[in-house]
Amino acid sequence: MKQAIGVIDSGVGGLTVARELMRQLPKETFIYLGDTKRCPYGPRSEEEVRAFTWQMVNYLLGKNIKMLVVACNTATAYTLAELQEELDIPVIGVIDPGARAAIKVSQNKRIGVIGTEGTIESKAYPQALASIDQDIRVNDLACPPFVPMVEEGILSGPKAEGIVSRTLQPLKDMNHIDTLILGCTHYPLIKDLVQNEMGDHIQVISSGEETAREASLILAYHKALETDDHTPRHEFYTTGDMEKFRLVANSWFEEPIQILKSVELEHVSSSA
Amino acid sequence: MKQAIGVIDSGVGGLTVARELMRQLPKETFIYLGDTKRCPYGPRSEEEVRAFTWQMVNYLLGKNIKMLVVACNTATAYTLAELQEELDIPVIGVIDPGARAAIKVSQNKRIGVIGTEGTIESKAYPQALASIDQDIRVNDLACPPFVPMVEEGILSGPKAEGIVSRTLQPLKDMNHIDTLILGCTHYPLIKDLVQNEMGDHIQVISSGEETAREASLILAYHKALETDDHTPRHEFYTTGDMEKFRLVANSWFEEPIQILKSVELEHVSSSA
């Protein structure tokens, strides 16, 4: 039986990662689970994020997935290590792929990171970068206005440009970095705005693209790549309002999503 | 005891991969072995390339390496699968990383590949690309003048520009690709010339950079990354003329190489 790749997120942001996974791995089947009912995870306690994440993981394990992608920066920061430890399948998060890609492209070892307040406060990116190269200097900046702006569908035009410009100003003032990591899965939707604001000399790294690339390598490494050249049917699950999820997903994907189901995670046991 | 990462190549070309490995993994120690006496491998039979490669591998296994990087396209094409099968340590080649990076950046799924005649004839890149995405169209081109040009140190100026321009003309005439893989470890040294000739709309992928990025992931995945922030002392071995090797290596690296030794591989048993 074909096995799917599971993708979990606190809500809809991880859809940018799912979109890249489907583009870079067109033979693979994906099952996406977004905990839209309880998002955002950013302001929640570590204990809550861990419990919610394990509920999602256990639900997808019941669907016989062959790999798990944690497409949420907060969930990655709090749970990746223990998921990798305890699951028998490969587990990939969104933080390390962005860090490795930034190390590859940066020439001056000065790397910027933008994300939610939770991700920036967790220092997960500076730690990931320093674990590989102690000489890297990180300028990080929380950008609280970006997620609500993206979720409201404000992705271009003067209002979006103004918000992006004002928010990124502290990073521009420092003017040292040559590479900028988009450390939030919502941000790829405003990548062009960020690039325009920061200038062409800054290489902007999208964690979704990089996570998909690394998922491809890890699948190949485990000889678990799908070889059959079929058209996969992906499944999407949401804990929240289905029509709201469908609207966002369809505006982010090129083709409308086919299979969308509702799931109540509170009724899923959190024990493995 | 600290374990090093082994890097093997038919000669000096793999030094571009080693340079990227050292840049992206500055805490790691590398042992490079270049079979300069018997290079190039391109025109040799598969049997010979496999025997020579196993001699290099066995030599480095005697040095207790924790990972092997096959920094030679020909050796990768002929031996990667069996090395991955038979060795207990992770083994990485240079073909798949370039293919995955190209899939990540290409938007129109038309990818160019340039390499030696052997690499292009092997169809290793088209096969690696198609194994992931059947819809990718590949335009490949053998560029025989590039390796001798690079080895003679002709890396810029009108003569180099002329050779690059004439050689790449068939690829430019087709004018469809949006991504070009440098499928030879010598080519990163003329990356700027190739970029200028192809135009800014073409994304040029260097297999050395991408191989280093994937080595970083596989080490992290095996929890085998060096954590100690020391200054590693890399070792270089050549089967050929030491002074010629030193000249090339020092012209390609920013700092002169410290430890260079000679090795006679013919006396090494080819049994594992």
XYZ file of C-alpha atoms in Angstrom:
544
model
C 0.000 0.000 0.000
C 1.223 3.494 -0.792
C 2.179 5.452 2.293
C 1.560 9.186 2.572
C 3.709 11.913 4.133
C 2.080 13.626 7.102
C 2.256 17.414 7.487
C 1.099 19.094 10.704
C 0.642 22.766 11.507
C -1.100 24.908 14.080
C -3.375 26.184 11.310
C -3.065 27.338 7.709
C 0.521 28.662 7.615
C 1.926 25.209 6.998
C 0.047 25.134 3.702
C 2.957 27.093 2.181
C 5.210 24.195 3.203
C 2.687 21.653 1.866
C 2.514 23.519 -1.438
C 6.304 23.319 -1.824
C 6.346 19.654 -0.806
C 3.771 18.873 -3.508
C 5.691 20.893 -6.098
C 9.107 19.380 -5.361
C 7.784 15.839 -4.742
C 4.977 15.491 -7.305
C 4.766 11.694 -7.009
C 4.174 11.751 -3.240
C 0.822 11.773 -1.446
C 0.372 14.162 1.484
C -1.998 14.275 4.428
C -2.186 17.751 5.966
C -3.594 18.393 9.416
C -4.091 21.990 10.569
C -5.158 22.656 14.156
C -7.028 25.811 13.105
C -9.393 25.587 16.063
C -6.602 26.090 18.581
C -4.209 28.267 16.575
C -2.102 30.294 16.984
C 0.318 28.181 19.020
C 2.740 31.097 19.460
C 1.245 32.502 22.688
C 0.574 29.055 24.241
C 2.703 27.350 26.903
C 5.284 24.767 25.910
C 3.205 22.116 27.731
C 0.099 22.938 25.675
C 1.972 23.049 22.369
C 3.553 19.670 23.131
C 0.198 18.087 24.058
C -1.562 19.483 20.962
C 1.298 18.458 18.681
C 1.308 14.904 20.002
C -2.465 14.714 19.403
C -1.904 15.662 15.763
C 1.014 13.250 15.428
C -0.949 10.340 16.886
C -3.858 11.051 14.567
C -1.561 10.905 11.511
C 0.318 7.839 12.775
C -3.080 6.116 12.626
C -3.008 6.829 8.890
C 0.245 4.897 8.413
C 2.391 7.843 7.286
C 5.993 7.159 6.193
C 7.389 10.559 7.212
C 6.280 13.502 9.355
C 6.872 17.164 8.511
C 6.319 19.605 11.380
C 5.375 22.651 9.300
C 5.086 25.034 12.249
C 7.976 26.944 13.772
C 6.572 26.917 17.319
C 5.815 23.186 17.282
C 9.250 22.519 15.776
C 10.989 24.524 18.506
C 9.184 22.656 21.308
C 8.738 19.099 20.014
C 11.091 18.206 17.132
C 13.791 16.579 19.269
C 11.362 14.342 21.163
C 9.424 13.411 18.017
C 12.678 12.411 16.297
C 13.598 10.415 19.382
C 10.320 8.581 19.839
C 8.911 7.975 16.336
C 10.083 5.157 14.094
C 9.613 7.287 10.946
C 11.774 10.249 9.830
C 10.652 13.604 11.286
C 11.576 16.965 9.751
C 11.005 20.456 11.150
C 11.077 23.868 9.488
C 13.892 25.535 11.450
C 17.040 23.581 10.548
C 16.398 23.571 6.761
C 16.198 27.379 6.742
C 19.336 27.607 8.868
C 21.341 25.282 6.605
C 20.185 27.100 3.468
C 21.210 30.440 4.989
C 24.661 29.083 5.858
C 25.009 27.919 2.258
C 24.224 31.284 0.665
C 25.617 33.780 3.182
C 29.048 35.098 2.304
C 29.525 37.515 5.222
C 28.088 35.225 7.947
C 25.565 37.884 8.999
C 22.107 36.419 8.816
C 18.741 38.008 9.555
C 15.739 36.098 10.882
C 12.155 37.317 10.998
C 9.298 35.425 12.644
C 6.535 35.580 15.210
C 7.322 36.819 18.709
C 7.326 33.232 19.996
C 9.800 31.980 17.414
C 12.137 34.956 17.833
C 12.007 34.700 21.652
C 12.770 30.965 21.483
C 16.133 31.770 19.830
C 15.710 28.516 17.893
C 17.263 29.960 14.700
C 20.335 31.543 16.355
C 20.911 28.260 18.185
C 20.546 26.174 15.017
C 22.979 28.477 13.183
C 25.538 28.576 16.019
C 25.458 24.808 16.410
C 26.933 24.599 12.903
C 29.037 27.780 12.755
C 29.978 29.737 15.885
C 31.085 32.762 13.845
C 27.645 33.548 12.433
C 26.078 36.762 13.693
C 22.278 36.853 13.786
C 20.011 39.892 13.665
C 16.512 38.715 14.498
C 13.274 40.659 14.522
C 9.748 39.725 15.552
C 7.165 40.915 13.005
C 3.765 40.637 14.765
C 1.774 42.466 12.045
C 2.663 39.975 9.276
C 0.531 36.942 10.224
C -2.769 38.844 10.647
C -2.029 40.781 7.433
C -1.468 37.570 5.461
C -4.509 35.847 6.994
C -6.646 38.842 5.971
C -5.394 38.313 2.409
C -3.470 41.599 2.268
C -0.576 40.324 0.152
C 0.186 43.306 -2.106
C -0.621 46.971 -2.656
C 0.215 50.151 -0.749
C -1.207 49.005 2.603
C 0.835 45.770 2.594
C 3.933 47.628 1.389
C 3.550 50.180 4.186
C 3.231 47.513 6.887
C 6.217 45.569 5.555
C 8.333 48.705 5.238
C 7.593 49.954 8.769
C 8.013 46.522 10.355
C 11.353 45.734 8.684
C 12.854 49.185 9.327
C 14.918 48.081 12.400
C 16.501 45.309 10.318
C 17.269 47.697 7.451
C 18.857 50.178 9.849
C 21.383 47.554 10.909
C 22.268 47.039 7.281
C 24.800 44.260 7.760
C 23.068 41.047 6.791
C 23.367 39.478 3.331
C 20.773 36.748 3.974
C 17.306 36.816 5.542
C 15.410 33.753 6.772
C 11.618 33.910 6.608
C 11.157 32.131 9.964
C 7.380 31.826 9.750
C 5.368 29.687 7.365
C 3.023 32.593 6.559
C 5.806 34.797 5.231
C 6.446 33.107 1.844
C 3.173 34.727 0.736
C 4.786 38.160 1.144
C 8.273 37.102 0.023
C 8.267 39.549 -2.918
C 7.307 42.451 -0.658
C 10.074 41.560 1.786
C 12.593 41.168 -1.043
C 11.659 44.555 -2.523
C 11.908 46.226 0.860
C 15.259 44.676 1.797
C 16.822 45.056 -1.664
C 18.231 42.691 -4.263
C 21.527 42.277 -2.422
C 19.750 40.320 0.320
C 19.073 36.629 -0.307
C 15.679 35.742 1.126
C 15.317 32.141 2.339
C 11.875 30.534 2.458
C 11.681 27.731 5.010
C 8.954 25.943 3.052
C 11.128 25.518 -0.051
C 14.080 24.383 2.033
C 12.025 21.972 4.140
C 10.655 20.332 0.985
C 14.182 19.995 -0.392
C 15.356 18.290 2.805
C 12.290 16.033 2.924
C 13.228 14.927 -0.597
C 16.759 14.035 0.530
C 15.649 12.179 3.665
C 13.104 10.131 1.679
C 15.776 9.274 -0.895
C 18.208 8.441 1.894
C 15.690 5.945 3.320
C 14.929 4.655 -0.187
C 11.307 5.628 0.510
C 10.675 7.881 -2.513
C 7.515 7.056 -4.455
C 8.538 5.722 -7.870
C 5.097 5.274 -9.420
C 4.295 8.201 -11.721
C 0.639 8.604 -10.743
C -1.479 11.622 -9.796
C -1.689 11.586 -6.012
C -4.825 12.545 -4.106
C -3.879 14.634 -1.103
C -6.054 14.846 2.009
C -6.534 17.902 4.190
C -7.871 17.849 7.733
C -8.791 20.806 9.885
C -9.900 21.015 13.504
C -11.693 24.285 12.798
C -14.111 25.821 10.323
C -13.976 23.887 7.043
C -15.152 26.632 4.727
C -12.676 29.144 6.123
C -9.886 26.587 5.671
C -11.008 25.840 2.125
C -11.050 29.531 1.208
C -7.491 30.079 2.419
C -6.178 26.835 0.928
C -7.735 27.498 -2.469
C -6.335 31.025 -2.558
C -2.835 29.680 -1.813
C -2.839 26.614 -4.106
C -2.984 26.731 -7.884
C -5.633 24.003 -8.020
C -8.570 23.730 -5.607
C -8.001 21.178 -2.856
C -10.088 18.054 -3.424
C -10.406 16.213 -0.132
C -11.125 18.241 3.019
C -12.319 16.670 6.253
C -13.040 17.837 9.752
C -11.405 16.235 12.775
C -11.903 16.721 16.520
C -8.526 16.309 18.172
C -9.729 16.798 21.734
C -11.179 13.304 21.489
C -7.862 11.837 20.381
C -5.841 10.315 23.181
C -2.516 12.052 23.700
C -0.752 8.807 24.603
C 1.314 7.192 21.873
C 38.311 10.574 19.395
C 37.129 13.056 16.800
C 36.162 11.439 13.513
C 36.831 13.139 10.191
C 34.715 13.254 7.025
C 36.344 11.573 4.025
C 36.228 13.214 0.585
C 37.387 11.319 -2.509
C 37.897 12.529 -6.059
C 39.658 11.415 -9.207
C 41.950 14.420 -8.861
C 41.687 18.093 -7.974
C 38.115 18.909 -9.097
C 36.666 17.663 -5.824
C 38.577 20.419 -4.033
C 35.693 22.771 -4.949
C 33.402 20.429 -3.012
C 35.891 20.213 -0.130
C 36.114 24.002 -0.025
C 32.334 24.282 0.315
C 32.235 21.523 2.923
C 34.815 23.393 5.003
C 32.941 26.684 4.596
C 29.505 25.317 5.497
C 30.764 22.925 8.212
C 33.588 24.898 9.854
C 33.746 22.673 12.959
C 34.307 19.466 10.978
C 37.643 17.909 10.063
C 38.097 16.633 6.493
C 40.462 14.130 4.897
C 40.694 14.630 1.125
C 42.077 11.987 -1.191
C 42.622 12.861 -4.860
C 43.681 10.129 -7.284
C 45.585 12.638 -9.417
C 47.970 9.962 -10.729
C 45.149 8.109 -12.504
C 42.804 10.982 -13.347
C 40.727 11.717 -15.315
C 38.256 8.915 -14.583
C 35.876 10.066 -17.336
C 37.370 8.019 -20.214
C 37.981 4.907 -18.039
C 35.802 1.790 -17.978
C 33.196 1.317 -15.275
C 35.225 -1.632 -13.914
C 38.345 0.504 -13.544
C 36.493 3.413 -11.942
C 34.854 1.040 -9.444
C 38.181 -0.611 -8.553
C 39.981 2.727 -8.131
C 37.128 4.171 -6.099
C 37.064 1.188 -3.745
C 40.831 1.562 -3.240
C 40.311 5.180 -2.174
C 37.364 4.238 0.042
C 39.262 1.470 1.798
C 42.194 3.786 2.406
C 39.920 6.343 4.095
C 37.985 3.712 6.047
C 41.356 2.886 7.627
C 41.329 6.466 8.939
C 38.054 5.911 10.837
C 35.957 8.442 8.871
C 32.346 9.056 9.993
C 30.987 9.992 6.549
C 32.133 9.649 2.936
C 31.600 12.280 0.231
C 32.174 11.085 -3.340
C 33.169 14.431 -4.865
C 33.480 13.128 -8.424
C 30.597 12.862 -10.876
C 31.966 9.791 -12.672
C 32.672 7.872 -9.465
C 29.240 8.872 -8.132
C 27.516 7.600 -11.271
C 29.256 4.206 -11.118
C 29.665 3.475 -7.400
C 27.324 5.504 -5.169
C 24.592 2.872 -4.909
C 26.972 0.063 -3.956
C 28.916 2.238 -1.512
C 25.660 3.234 0.216
C 24.685 -0.417 0.314
C 27.949 -1.796 1.659
C 29.365 0.844 4.011
C 28.165 1.328 7.577
C 28.689 5.106 7.389
C 26.585 7.630 5.409
C 27.752 8.106 1.808
C 26.880 11.189 -0.277
C 27.484 11.779 -3.988
C 27.470 14.974 -6.045
C 24.673 14.199 -8.504
C 21.509 14.006 -6.400
C 22.186 17.222 -4.425
C 22.432 19.209 -7.667
C 19.279 17.545 -8.993
C 17.265 18.316 -5.856
C 18.476 21.919 -5.770
C 17.469 22.364 -9.421
C 13.994 20.963 -8.734
C 13.660 23.434 -5.879
C 14.492 26.530 -7.922
C 13.129 25.685 -11.382
C 9.715 27.174 -12.076
C 9.249 25.933 -15.670
C 10.641 22.414 -15.090
C 13.187 22.841 -17.895
C 16.639 22.196 -16.510
C 20.015 22.350 -18.227
C 22.978 20.175 -17.267
C 26.586 20.659 -18.342
C 29.395 18.228 -17.565
C 32.147 16.091 -19.007
C 31.344 13.753 -21.896
C 31.282 10.796 -19.497
C 28.821 12.391 -17.097
C 26.518 13.595 -19.877
C 26.607 10.206 -21.638
C 25.808 8.416 -18.362
C 22.461 10.307 -18.217
C 22.857 10.267 -14.425
C 21.344 13.749 -14.018
C 18.280 13.205 -16.251
C 17.650 9.935 -14.396
C 18.017 11.577 -10.972
C 15.626 14.359 -12.005
C 13.044 12.025 -13.584
C 13.072 9.726 -10.565
C 11.623 12.633 -8.573
C 9.561 14.439 -11.230
C 8.601 12.792 -14.534
C 7.570 16.130 -16.073
C 11.033 17.683 -15.987
C 12.637 18.257 -19.378
C 16.435 18.178 -19.474
C 18.758 19.826 -21.989
C 22.221 18.458 -21.396
C 25.484 19.395 -23.031
C 28.997 17.985 -22.765
C 31.605 20.741 -22.421
C 34.993 19.045 -23.063
C 37.030 22.290 -23.207
C 36.122 23.377 -19.657
C 38.216 20.965 -17.532
C 41.523 21.549 -19.356
C 40.835 25.301 -19.356
C 40.251 25.336 -15.580
C 43.252 23.094 -14.881
C 45.441 25.498 -16.900
C 44.206 28.289 -14.605
C 42.329 30.143 -17.360
C 39.441 31.324 -15.185
C 38.727 34.816 -16.573
C 39.577 37.177 -19.405
C 38.789 37.197 -23.126
C 40.153 33.705 -23.873
C 38.082 32.070 -21.121
C 35.013 34.112 -22.119
C 35.402 33.020 -25.736
C 35.666 29.339 -24.874
C 32.666 29.511 -22.522
C 30.603 31.433 -25.061
C 31.312 29.056 -27.973
C 30.841 25.925 -25.851
C 27.520 26.992 -24.332
C 26.049 28.266 -27.637
C 23.953 25.089 -28.294
C 22.344 25.442 -24.865
C 21.631 29.135 -25.417
C 20.071 28.420 -28.794
C 17.479 26.194 -27.149
C 16.650 29.023 -24.780
C 14.057 27.217 -22.697
C 15.750 26.336 -19.436
C 15.448 28.488 -16.312
C 18.001 26.491 -14.282
C 21.468 25.135 -15.129
C 23.309 22.471 -13.120
C 27.108 22.630 -13.138
C 27.537 18.853 -13.367
C 31.305 18.812 -12.952
C 33.296 19.724 -9.873
C 35.681 21.883 -11.927
C 32.942 24.201 -13.145
C 32.299 26.217 -9.943
C 35.609 27.964 -10.733
C 34.048 29.420 -13.899
C 30.554 29.880 -12.439
C 30.603 33.659 -13.010
C 31.605 33.215 -16.663
C 28.797 30.699 -17.183
C 26.287 32.960 -15.386
C 27.275 35.957 -17.516
C 27.036 33.936 -20.704
C 23.656 32.367 -19.882
C 22.124 35.547 -18.441
C 20.689 36.568 -15.084
C 17.367 34.823 -15.722
C 19.100 31.436 -15.440
C 19.729 30.060 -11.957
C 23.106 28.336 -11.910
C 23.412 25.423 -9.452
C 26.839 24.448 -8.113
C 26.963 20.811 -7.038
C 29.693 21.527 -4.473
C 27.519 23.973 -2.526
C 24.545 21.648 -2.652
C 26.550 18.572 -1.659
C 27.911 20.398 1.383
C 24.382 21.459 2.343
C 23.169 17.852 2.150
C 26.195 16.538 4.040
C 25.269 18.981 6.805
C 21.715 17.598 6.955
C 22.780 13.945 6.928
C 25.313 14.562 9.721
C 22.649 16.342 11.783
C 20.188 13.560 11.019
C 22.648 11.024 12.430
C 23.431 13.346 15.369
C 27.053 13.183 14.202
C 27.740 16.926 13.840
C 30.899 18.110 15.582
C 29.888 20.359 18.492
C 33.334 21.389 19.702
C 34.221 24.859 18.417
C 37.866 24.173 17.594
C 40.008 24.919 14.536
C 40.184 21.670 12.585
C 43.327 20.515 10.820
C 42.383 19.023 7.472
C 44.550 16.449 5.703
C 45.063 16.156 1.958
C 46.366 13.083 0.189
C 47.311 12.757 -3.463
C 48.407 9.768 -5.498
C 50.248 12.047 -7.919
C 52.703 14.920 -7.907
C 52.563 16.723 -4.557
C 53.793 20.119 -5.685
C 51.342 20.256 -8.589
C 48.524 19.343 -6.193
C 49.649 21.984 -3.703
C 49.756 24.670 -6.385
C 46.214 23.963 -7.518
C 44.857 23.574 -3.992
C 46.444 26.792 -2.786
C 45.100 28.706 -5.766
C 41.565 27.437 -5.027
C 41.540 27.814 -1.224
C 41.718 31.093 0.636
C 44.318 29.767 3.063
C 47.230 27.510 2.075
C 46.625 23.847 2.842
C 48.670 22.684 5.817
C 48.933 18.921 5.681
C 49.663 17.272 2.325
C 50.802 13.677 2.006
C 51.521 11.281 -0.801
C 49.844 7.886 -1.013
C 50.317 4.930 -3.371
C 46.926 3.360 -3.903
C 48.120 0.564 -6.164
C 49.524 -1.073 -3.039
C 46.215 -0.857 -1.248
C 44.124 -4.004 -1.440
C 40.828 -3.481 -3.222
C 39.001 -5.902 -0.910
C 36.906 -4.344 1.825
